[in-house]
XYZ file of C-alpha atoms in Angstrom:
708
model
C 146.751 70.009 70.382
C 149.895 71.551 68.897
C 148.531 71.818 65.360
C 145.484 73.750 66.614
C 147.748 76.000 68.671
C 150.348 76.716 66.007
C 148.313 76.575 62.775
C 145.215 78.284 61.398
C 141.916 76.414 61.214
C 141.650 76.568 57.409
C 141.025 73.171 55.844
C 143.438 73.526 52.918
C 146.162 71.478 51.257
C 148.739 74.006 52.505
C 147.590 73.528 56.092
C 147.766 69.751 55.680
C 151.363 70.010 54.428
C 152.204 72.183 57.430
C 150.698 69.517 59.709
C 152.985 66.852 58.166
C 156.044 69.083 58.519
C 155.115 69.913 62.123
C 154.623 66.224 62.923
C 158.074 65.367 61.474
C 159.764 68.171 63.440
C 158.073 67.053 66.665
C 159.191 63.445 66.121
C 162.746 64.650 65.475
C 162.815 66.722 68.670
C 160.890 64.455 71.058
C 160.852 60.772 71.913
C 157.718 58.651 71.557
C 157.269 58.647 75.314
C 157.559 62.434 75.453
C 154.959 62.809 72.697
C 152.663 60.365 74.487
C 153.178 62.254 77.743
C 152.153 65.543 76.101
C 149.096 63.829 74.621
C 148.050 62.201 77.902
C 148.483 65.423 79.864
C 146.556 67.548 77.377
C 143.681 65.280 76.398
C 140.256 66.915 76.926
C 137.744 65.164 79.179
C 134.957 67.720 79.230
C 134.570 71.060 80.938
C 137.798 72.141 82.588
C 139.186 68.604 82.908
C 142.380 68.018 80.877
C 144.783 65.097 81.022
C 144.500 61.587 82.393
C 145.639 62.534 85.901
C 142.926 65.141 86.347
C 140.382 62.804 84.726
C 141.289 59.962 87.106
C 140.946 62.182 90.148
C 137.727 63.816 88.885
C 136.012 60.578 87.823
C 137.320 58.019 90.322
C 139.019 59.962 93.138
C 142.395 58.240 92.557
C 145.638 58.985 90.717
C 146.088 57.861 87.125
C 148.785 55.358 88.203
C 146.212 53.616 90.437
C 143.315 53.046 88.003
C 142.384 49.492 87.153
C 141.856 48.083 83.653
C 138.158 48.951 83.383
C 138.717 52.489 84.665
C 141.604 53.039 82.253
C 139.427 51.825 79.364
C 136.854 54.479 80.259
C 139.583 57.137 80.326
C 140.748 55.994 76.883
C 137.187 56.044 75.528
C 136.107 59.543 76.522
C 138.443 61.901 74.565
C 136.971 61.036 71.154
C 133.921 63.189 72.077
C 134.105 64.358 75.707
C 130.612 65.895 75.782
C 128.938 62.986 74.010
C 130.737 60.304 76.047
C 130.624 62.174 79.367
C 129.880 59.753 82.230
C 127.536 62.441 83.552
C 125.630 62.930 80.299
C 122.764 61.250 78.506
C 124.899 58.744 76.543
C 126.227 56.504 79.324
C 125.283 53.374 77.340
C 127.325 54.635 74.368
C 130.263 55.255 76.692
C 130.005 51.676 77.975
C 130.016 50.406 74.384
C 133.118 52.441 73.564
C 134.877 51.277 76.760
C 134.206 47.692 75.677
C 135.557 48.508 72.217
C 138.810 49.696 73.812
C 139.046 46.431 75.778
C 138.348 44.389 72.622
C 141.189 46.128 70.749
C 143.534 45.499 73.659
C 142.611 41.797 73.615
C 143.091 41.594 69.832
C 146.554 43.132 70.173
C 147.475 40.675 72.901
C 147.772 43.347 75.558
C 145.291 41.599 77.879
C 144.024 38.051 78.271
C 140.494 36.779 77.749
C 140.086 36.513 81.508
C 141.189 40.118 82.028
C 138.870 41.201 79.225
C 135.855 39.436 80.761
C 136.573 40.788 84.218
C 137.000 44.402 83.028
C 133.974 44.243 80.759
C 131.709 43.016 83.561
C 133.121 45.270 86.263
C 130.644 47.855 87.533
C 132.678 51.059 87.650
C 131.333 53.766 89.951
C 132.039 57.350 88.947
C 132.361 60.046 91.587
C 129.372 62.386 91.862
C 129.978 65.355 89.624
C 131.246 68.319 91.576
C 129.233 71.503 91.448
C 130.920 74.309 89.564
C 130.089 77.875 88.753
C 128.710 76.801 85.371
C 125.412 78.448 84.468
C 122.677 76.548 82.596
C 124.776 73.342 82.463
C 122.321 71.269 80.419
C 122.163 73.995 77.793
C 125.953 74.437 77.858
C 126.559 70.755 77.155
C 123.830 70.773 74.484
C 125.743 73.562 72.716
C 129.097 71.900 73.325
C 127.882 68.614 71.860
C 126.678 70.466 68.749
C 130.044 72.212 68.359
C 131.987 68.962 68.782
C 129.844 67.266 66.154
C 130.351 70.127 63.691
C 133.924 71.311 64.354
C 135.555 68.408 66.160
C 136.733 67.927 69.724
C 140.157 69.494 69.165
C 138.641 72.704 67.845
C 136.228 72.959 70.781
C 138.839 72.157 73.406
C 141.746 74.222 72.122
C 140.577 76.234 69.144
C 139.711 79.396 71.041
C 136.110 79.461 69.831
C 133.919 82.361 70.894
C 130.256 81.305 70.983
C 127.253 83.603 71.371
C 124.105 81.670 72.337
C 120.384 82.410 72.324
C 119.885 81.822 76.046
C 117.869 84.451 77.918
C 119.485 84.319 81.368
C 116.524 85.914 83.140
C 114.070 83.378 81.729
C 116.581 80.578 82.391
C 116.869 81.567 86.052
C 113.083 81.690 86.407
C 112.703 78.279 84.762
C 115.422 76.727 86.957
C 113.875 78.130 90.139
C 110.359 77.018 89.140
C 111.479 73.504 88.125
C 113.410 72.965 91.368
C 110.606 74.214 93.625
C 107.920 72.287 91.752
C 109.924 69.043 91.558
C 110.717 69.088 95.299
C 107.029 69.640 96.081
C 105.901 66.988 93.594
C 108.433 64.530 94.986
C 106.847 64.705 98.410
C 103.228 64.744 97.296
C 103.081 62.790 94.030
C 106.274 60.705 93.772
C 107.465 62.849 90.844
C 111.118 63.667 91.494
C 112.134 65.527 88.367
C 111.095 68.288 85.965
C 112.366 69.712 82.684
C 111.554 73.002 80.910
C 112.133 74.379 77.406
C 111.269 77.928 76.305
C 111.400 78.989 72.650
C 110.682 82.007 70.489
C 108.400 80.513 67.785
C 109.238 83.216 65.221
C 112.998 82.668 65.350
C 113.344 79.132 66.747
C 115.804 80.495 69.298
C 116.042 78.519 72.547
C 115.569 80.971 75.400
C 115.769 78.417 78.194
C 116.648 74.747 78.610
C 116.370 73.124 82.022
C 117.226 69.440 81.691
C 116.374 68.497 85.286
C 115.580 70.062 88.637
C 119.313 70.049 89.509
C 122.129 69.074 87.162
C 124.350 68.055 90.103
C 121.765 65.920 91.944
C 123.146 62.400 91.587
C 120.189 60.758 93.368
C 117.827 61.603 90.501
C 120.461 61.284 87.744
C 120.177 65.053 87.418
C 122.921 65.433 84.806
C 120.747 63.571 82.311
C 119.096 66.136 80.010
C 115.430 65.122 79.945
C 114.728 67.882 77.406
C 116.631 65.803 74.838
C 115.595 62.352 76.053
C 112.712 60.441 74.490
C 109.525 59.901 76.508
C 105.926 59.118 75.628
C 103.942 62.371 75.204
C 100.469 61.148 76.162
C 97.641 63.308 74.856
C 99.979 66.197 74.066
C 100.414 64.401 70.714
C 96.723 64.824 69.836
C 96.990 68.296 68.220
C 99.100 66.842 65.384
C 96.299 64.407 64.540
C 93.654 67.135 64.766
C 95.769 69.394 62.537
C 95.945 66.584 59.963
C 92.160 66.243 60.118
C 91.605 69.989 59.702
C 93.879 69.964 56.664
C 91.692 67.226 55.165
C 88.517 69.298 55.630
C 87.308 68.596 59.163
C 86.676 71.678 61.310
C 86.276 72.444 65.031
C 82.510 71.994 64.474
C 82.838 68.470 63.048
C 81.214 65.785 65.200
C 82.352 62.311 66.202
C 80.846 59.938 68.763
C 82.427 59.506 72.183
C 80.957 56.035 72.816
C 82.472 52.617 73.770
C 83.970 51.567 70.408
C 86.023 48.415 69.880
C 88.715 49.451 67.371
C 89.943 45.972 66.463
C 87.534 44.827 63.722
C 88.254 41.178 64.524
C 87.041 41.610 68.114
C 83.444 41.616 69.333
C 81.745 44.973 68.835
C 80.373 44.937 72.394
C 83.953 44.926 73.797
C 83.253 41.666 75.637
C 86.591 40.164 74.533
C 88.846 42.942 75.804
C 89.811 41.295 79.088
C 90.587 37.920 77.519
C 92.175 39.078 74.229
C 95.101 41.546 74.456
C 94.727 42.345 70.746
C 91.346 43.981 71.366
C 91.429 47.728 71.868
C 88.707 49.948 73.285
C 90.040 53.056 75.053
C 88.309 54.703 77.983
C 88.801 58.175 79.449
C 90.262 59.436 82.714
C 86.731 60.055 84.068
C 85.326 56.690 82.969
C 82.534 58.449 81.027
C 81.409 58.662 77.416
C 79.810 61.899 76.188
C 78.012 60.744 73.050
C 78.190 63.105 70.058
C 80.896 65.729 70.584
C 82.410 68.272 68.224
C 86.154 68.358 67.696
C 86.536 71.623 69.609
C 85.356 70.065 72.862
C 86.878 66.663 72.077
C 90.374 68.195 71.840
C 89.918 70.799 74.581
C 88.673 68.129 77.011
C 91.190 65.591 75.633
C 88.617 62.845 75.034
C 90.253 59.601 73.899
C 87.664 57.826 71.731
C 87.169 60.788 69.330
C 90.958 61.158 69.097
C 91.481 57.491 68.206
C 88.609 57.689 65.709
C 90.158 60.776 64.148
C 93.560 59.094 63.848
C 91.887 56.274 61.931
C 90.041 58.732 59.684
C 93.200 60.738 58.937
C 95.489 57.639 58.775
C 98.577 57.020 60.881
C 100.852 57.708 57.914
C 99.466 61.180 57.236
C 99.374 62.159 60.920
C 103.000 61.103 61.348
C 103.928 63.155 58.279
C 102.298 66.207 59.860
C 104.222 65.629 63.091
C 107.496 65.164 61.205
C 106.953 68.281 59.087
C 106.382 70.224 62.293
C 109.619 68.994 63.876
C 108.993 65.609 65.554
C 112.033 63.625 64.395
C 111.856 60.408 66.416
C 108.709 58.753 64.980
C 110.184 57.406 61.759
C 108.303 54.165 61.068
C 104.511 54.352 60.483
C 104.252 50.543 60.598
C 105.581 50.522 64.163
C 102.552 52.282 65.656
C 98.872 51.473 65.989
C 95.925 53.674 66.883
C 97.418 54.203 70.352
C 99.791 56.692 68.683
C 97.306 59.512 69.262
C 97.363 58.798 73.001
C 101.159 59.035 73.087
C 102.248 55.588 71.897
C 105.527 56.875 70.390
C 108.495 58.511 72.097
C 109.498 62.144 71.560
C 111.716 64.778 73.162
C 110.548 67.852 75.030
C 112.679 70.056 72.768
C 111.050 68.642 69.622
C 107.550 68.899 71.083
C 108.030 72.487 72.224
C 109.473 73.440 68.845
C 106.610 71.702 67.002
C 103.999 73.565 69.059
C 105.838 76.689 67.925
C 104.499 75.962 64.428
C 100.955 76.465 65.748
C 102.051 79.699 67.435
C 103.745 80.875 64.227
C 100.623 80.304 62.090
C 101.934 77.162 60.381
C 105.516 78.324 59.783
C 108.314 76.003 60.937
C 111.600 77.510 62.147
C 114.384 75.082 63.089
C 115.280 75.404 66.799
C 118.743 76.749 67.520
C 120.828 77.669 70.525
C 123.547 79.588 68.664
C 123.671 83.142 67.357
C 127.323 83.222 66.291
C 130.579 81.242 66.405
C 134.009 82.872 65.906
C 137.433 81.259 65.837
C 140.510 82.597 67.614
C 141.324 84.916 64.698
C 137.914 86.608 64.804
C 136.681 84.830 61.686
C 132.942 84.147 61.866
C 132.416 80.417 61.311
C 128.637 80.573 61.488
C 125.927 83.047 62.402
C 122.191 82.811 62.940
C 120.170 82.868 59.751
C 116.456 82.292 60.023
C 115.163 79.530 57.751
C 111.372 79.365 57.490
C 109.048 76.850 55.904
C 105.248 76.857 55.769
C 104.551 73.272 56.833
C 100.911 73.708 57.861
C 98.190 75.862 56.287
C 97.757 79.041 58.303
C 94.030 78.452 58.789
C 94.695 74.975 60.219
C 97.145 76.395 62.759
C 94.582 79.050 63.705
C 91.946 76.347 64.282
C 94.248 74.517 66.713
C 95.112 77.765 68.520
C 91.449 78.718 68.765
C 90.585 75.407 70.435
C 93.571 75.167 72.769
C 93.022 78.742 73.996
C 89.285 78.207 74.604
C 89.057 78.119 78.391
C 85.296 77.485 78.328
C 85.710 74.430 76.090
C 88.164 72.747 78.478
C 86.334 73.795 81.659
C 84.642 70.388 82.180
C 88.074 68.794 82.493
C 90.222 71.505 84.062
C 87.781 74.043 85.534
C 87.778 77.750 84.722
C 90.678 78.735 86.989
C 93.334 76.147 86.182
C 97.108 76.656 85.751
C 96.446 76.653 82.000
C 95.049 80.183 82.304
C 97.372 83.210 82.074
C 95.138 86.159 83.029
C 94.911 88.827 80.352
C 96.768 86.720 77.797
C 95.769 84.617 74.805
C 97.559 81.329 75.561
C 96.884 77.938 73.953
C 97.737 74.909 76.110
C 97.660 71.113 75.830
C 98.421 68.543 78.489
C 99.541 64.944 78.242
C 99.661 62.060 80.712
C 100.936 58.576 79.876
C 99.706 55.242 81.203
C 100.209 54.782 84.945
C 101.173 58.458 85.241
C 104.771 57.933 84.133
C 105.036 61.217 82.218
C 103.222 64.496 82.823
C 103.408 67.102 80.043
C 102.115 70.637 79.652
C 102.971 72.578 76.502
C 101.523 75.970 75.658
C 102.111 79.040 73.577
C 101.136 82.619 72.923
C 101.689 84.206 69.496
C 105.270 85.024 70.587
C 106.346 82.439 73.176
C 106.329 78.647 73.616
C 106.862 76.846 76.946
C 107.113 73.086 77.392
C 107.233 71.334 80.773
C 107.754 67.647 81.574
C 107.423 66.101 85.034
C 108.201 62.550 86.086
C 110.976 60.212 87.179
C 114.094 59.452 85.166
C 113.766 55.753 86.026
C 110.229 55.731 84.536
C 108.467 54.836 87.775
C 104.836 55.875 88.121
C 103.613 59.047 89.811
C 100.462 59.580 91.850
C 99.083 62.272 89.550
C 99.178 63.349 85.910
C 99.808 66.403 83.768
C 98.466 68.993 86.176
C 101.624 68.674 88.319
C 103.480 70.479 85.523
C 101.016 73.349 85.757
C 102.622 75.590 88.361
C 105.931 75.692 86.503
C 104.235 76.257 83.154
C 102.137 79.086 84.533
C 104.966 80.865 86.335
C 107.472 80.558 83.460
C 104.968 81.594 80.781
C 103.750 84.521 82.902
C 107.329 85.677 83.452
C 108.334 85.259 79.792
C 105.322 87.334 78.658
C 105.767 90.014 81.325
C 107.434 92.523 79.005
C 105.772 91.351 75.796
C 102.879 93.280 74.199
C 99.422 91.759 74.622
C 98.668 89.684 71.518
C 95.696 87.654 70.307
C 95.416 84.734 67.922
C 93.812 85.584 64.593
C 90.376 84.035 64.020
C 90.169 81.103 61.622
C 87.763 80.982 58.673
C 85.513 78.160 57.512
C 86.018 77.090 53.860
C 84.087 79.014 51.179
C 82.119 75.886 50.204
C 81.442 74.964 53.828
C 77.662 74.754 53.325
C 78.162 71.877 50.880
C 80.093 69.753 53.399
C 78.474 66.626 54.899
C 76.349 67.356 57.954
C 78.694 65.635 60.402
C 81.590 67.857 59.300
C 79.435 70.936 59.925
C 78.382 69.928 63.417
C 75.170 67.944 62.863
C 75.220 64.335 64.008
C 71.478 63.589 63.751
C 71.126 62.547 60.146
C 71.979 62.812 56.500
C 69.215 65.046 55.134
C 68.541 68.626 56.133
C 66.191 71.476 55.231
C 66.769 75.201 55.584
C 63.883 77.250 57.012
C 63.061 80.924 57.242
C 62.838 81.736 60.955
C 60.109 84.381 60.456
C 57.581 82.580 58.259
C 58.494 79.033 59.340
C 58.520 78.034 55.669
C 61.295 76.647 53.499
C 64.009 79.192 52.732
C 64.635 80.539 49.246
C 67.620 82.250 47.632
C 66.140 85.541 48.857
C 66.115 84.453 52.502
C 69.009 86.299 54.205
C 71.511 84.296 56.214
C 70.378 86.001 59.432
C 66.935 84.462 58.952
C 68.036 80.963 57.901
C 68.076 77.897 60.169
C 68.974 74.337 59.194
C 66.890 71.467 60.566
C 67.718 67.797 60.349
C 65.600 64.748 59.643
C 66.815 62.421 62.434
C 68.626 59.340 61.141
C 71.545 58.585 63.457
C 74.617 56.689 62.225
C 78.365 56.717 62.664
C 80.280 59.094 60.415
C 81.426 56.207 58.199
C 77.785 55.782 57.123
C 77.817 59.246 55.559
C 81.352 59.832 54.303
C 84.281 58.117 52.626
C 87.381 58.696 54.741
C 89.425 59.263 51.561
C 87.178 62.238 50.653
C 85.574 63.405 53.899
C 84.219 66.715 52.554
C 82.029 64.950 49.984
C 78.793 63.278 51.104
C 78.375 59.786 49.676
C 76.081 59.746 46.645
C 74.254 56.858 48.277
C 74.811 56.942 52.050
C 74.652 53.609 53.777
C 76.640 50.718 55.274
C 80.317 50.876 54.405
C 82.883 48.281 53.416
C 85.337 50.068 55.701
C 86.822 47.652 58.241
C 85.857 49.867 61.176
C 82.260 50.443 60.082
C 80.619 47.469 61.835
C 81.988 48.212 65.300
C 81.541 51.989 65.044
C 77.943 51.594 63.895
C 77.173 49.085 66.659
C 78.416 51.478 69.345
C 76.495 54.451 67.913
C 73.242 52.521 67.525
C 73.506 51.184 71.069
C 73.997 54.730 72.359
C 71.081 56.081 70.276
C 68.746 53.356 71.503
C 69.265 54.628 75.036
C 69.362 58.371 74.230
C 66.596 59.166 71.737
C 65.542 62.115 73.841
C 69.011 63.611 73.374
C 68.872 66.446 70.830
C 71.697 68.937 71.014
C 70.712 70.651 67.741
C 67.747 71.393 65.483
C 65.866 68.179 64.762
C 62.924 68.255 62.367
C 59.909 66.388 63.721
C 56.637 66.138 61.828
C 56.021 66.928 58.152
C 58.159 69.013 55.857
C 56.445 72.248 54.674
C 55.615 72.426 50.991
C 55.501 76.236 50.888
C 58.387 78.635 50.584
C 59.377 81.816 52.380
C 56.829 84.582 51.778
C 58.514 87.115 54.064
C 61.633 87.716 52.030
C 60.423 88.640 48.557
C 61.143 91.496 46.180
C 57.794 93.090 46.952
C 58.602 93.158 50.696
C 62.018 94.748 50.383
C 62.423 98.395 51.468
C 62.308 100.925 48.633
C 64.981 103.577 49.034
C 65.307 106.888 47.178
C 67.863 109.642 47.727
C 68.923 113.052 46.410
C 71.592 115.663 47.101
C 69.973 118.851 48.376
C 72.769 121.084 47.107
C 72.547 119.808 43.541
C 74.802 117.637 41.437
C 77.389 120.198 40.324
C 81.079 119.460 40.978
C 82.126 119.808 44.628
C 85.381 120.606 46.316
C 86.920 117.974 48.584
C 86.350 120.291 51.551
C 82.588 120.746 50.960
C 79.769 119.266 53.011
C 77.073 117.405 51.073
C 73.477 117.342 52.285
C 71.680 114.089 51.563
C 67.927 113.505 51.663
C 66.698 109.911 51.995
C 63.183 108.495 51.674
C 62.267 104.907 52.594
C 59.071 102.982 51.927
C 58.827 99.645 53.714
C 56.372 97.012 54.931
C 58.188 96.052 58.140
C 59.852 98.187 60.809
C 63.122 99.862 59.868
C 66.084 98.240 61.685
C 69.044 100.286 60.429
C 70.487 102.427 57.643
C 74.040 102.086 56.343
C 75.650 104.805 54.216
C 78.808 104.039 52.250
C 80.954 106.419 50.246
C 83.079 104.683 47.611
C 82.468 101.396 49.444
C 83.571 102.632 52.868
C 81.033 102.747 55.695
C 80.829 106.226 57.205
C 79.385 107.438 60.490
C 76.596 109.991 60.081
C 73.488 110.983 61.961
C 70.509 109.307 60.268
C 67.886 110.469 62.769
C 66.851 113.194 60.380
C 66.551 111.580 56.950
C 65.538 114.855 55.288
C 69.016 116.345 55.752
C 72.018 114.096 56.375
C 75.301 116.079 56.277
C 78.381 114.360 54.787
C 81.704 116.180 55.284
C 83.969 115.210 52.369
C 87.088 116.257 54.309
C 86.416 113.395 56.769
C 86.571 110.787 53.983
C 89.940 109.406 52.878
C 89.137 107.971 49.466
C 87.406 110.852 47.683
C 88.247 110.997 43.957
C 86.988 112.746 40.851
C 84.006 110.362 40.478
C 82.311 109.124 43.675
C 79.353 106.980 44.719
C 77.103 107.185 47.764
C 75.243 103.969 48.563
C 72.311 103.888 50.991
C 71.223 100.480 52.369
C 68.084 100.072 54.482
C 67.527 96.902 56.531
C 64.144 96.100 58.050
C 63.301 94.075 61.149
C 63.153 90.783 59.207
C 66.494 91.463 57.459
C 65.062 92.442 54.090
C 67.370 94.935 52.421
C 66.749 97.714 49.938
C 69.296 100.098 48.470
C 69.967 102.923 46.061
C 73.007 104.923 45.029
C 73.828 108.341 43.644
C 77.005 109.741 42.129
C 78.792 113.046 42.575
C 82.016 114.501 41.182
C 84.702 116.648 42.767
C 87.253 119.053 41.386
C 90.630 120.052 42.843
C 90.669 123.159 45.015
């Protein structure tokens, strides 16, 4: 205490020498008891509690001279890290361990007997309920304090005169606290869900704008001082986007199709799932609605949170790679791939709300990871800046992959079968991507969502892990109200559209959305004949020869974008059970189409509509000659078109830029050069005519300009 008061905070040899000199002078001036008295009366115990007397009264309601052995051991244990070892914090078990360590040292030194040790170790010490104070955002305050103690030490935090500027947005914090309290009280009565936690982040900066660790920090009945935002809970289906992102990075797309059918995922168990009740090692997940939807693309599988496609996708992407994606995005608690099975995608691991909210921020930030932080600046008592916010970015996910996830999670139509069109997931007038998660027996209810500039995570449940009567939707009212409030003064933003890969047409059919077979033909929609290279994309349609199999029949999971040279039964351990389930479904659903299926013979003739002889013939001339023009002149263009089919449209481009002109009178089309930005010395006008069957014909003419 005295060295921090009398000396600077510099960690130098000179300062260390001064500490030794100060210690010698103190020992010369004061007795051991006096030094101990100063220490005991100045020890920090968290918040505004200093000294053993105040600690005894605050924690146990008695004077320090009246505490028993177990209580005194707690008082001795806390000062090493008052925030970390707070009896009202999230590390009560660690405090118990340290209390027992104190007792063990006392026994080793002969200060207490074995009997006293056993009695104190086993004594159940009851701490007084924490008194309410004027502290704002207490969970966030202790989160920051714990960070500072870890980095600068307890002495510096308690008596170093630190000035800390945090990232907290008090308006958003107040809204989140009010929403969490109101929602948790309502949920407690209706759904046996007594608690709620909220985290709000800026995905571009990683700055924590709000942290609500429980509905009420001072509510002892629900263990309200425990910060659920930092605790580890199972995330349910809110973990699925990390697996889907891994799949998209490997070449799958929102159009890719898997089968939502009753699959047994343990290859050693019967494919018909008949062993599941008698053998706990068998695993065949169902869904909340007890239904299976057959072939389903990944857009709807994720938006509706279907379980069988998600488990299948985790197998296809591998647990190891999906965990790496989650870790890269900020999930720090899932460290051992061998610890988890295929249930991981349904929330089989444990994560924190802060990590999950931050990781979803990577999707919002187009694949860029920014470490979450609650601190903008820390100064010492001399005004020296010890640390200040510095944004550290890392592209951990391809931008296009992040855009795919955002496109799906913001697709209200795709999730309508599960949530309806007017659910709490919808923020009117805003592009918001949302995912829910519910664990087994409704023990945890998650809702995490984001706009391009805001991320909100909400958890509902009970701190003692008892089951609720409902799942993730009970987090909806808080999510909706907090997100709406946080976006109130933000500009309206939209997610950028994702792009399919350039070689997308070469991908296996299942990855492009066709589940019916392995061979396809492209037809011209006008002639009904096989398409050629001249058939425009607007007139092309792909039709499939029906031959239904599981995806493992057509692809190798190590190289999913490449169709097997010889499709057929696979040596993959999952193939037998997947194929059984698909064939059983197909036997009962052969009338089910869902896409273009080719029945009957394959035409032997090719497209006769889109040929060179059928393309429009376009000619053009400038009515006012080809002499040099000034950039302020108006050109007069005459166009003639000869065509077999009806004219659909005419496009006119100057130097590659489409311009707006009146083409109703083709004999005189005026072009004002002053309206065109990219006029240079040498210029090109291109005229493109498109007919009713999408044949195109074009011509171009050049003109030059001189400076005025």
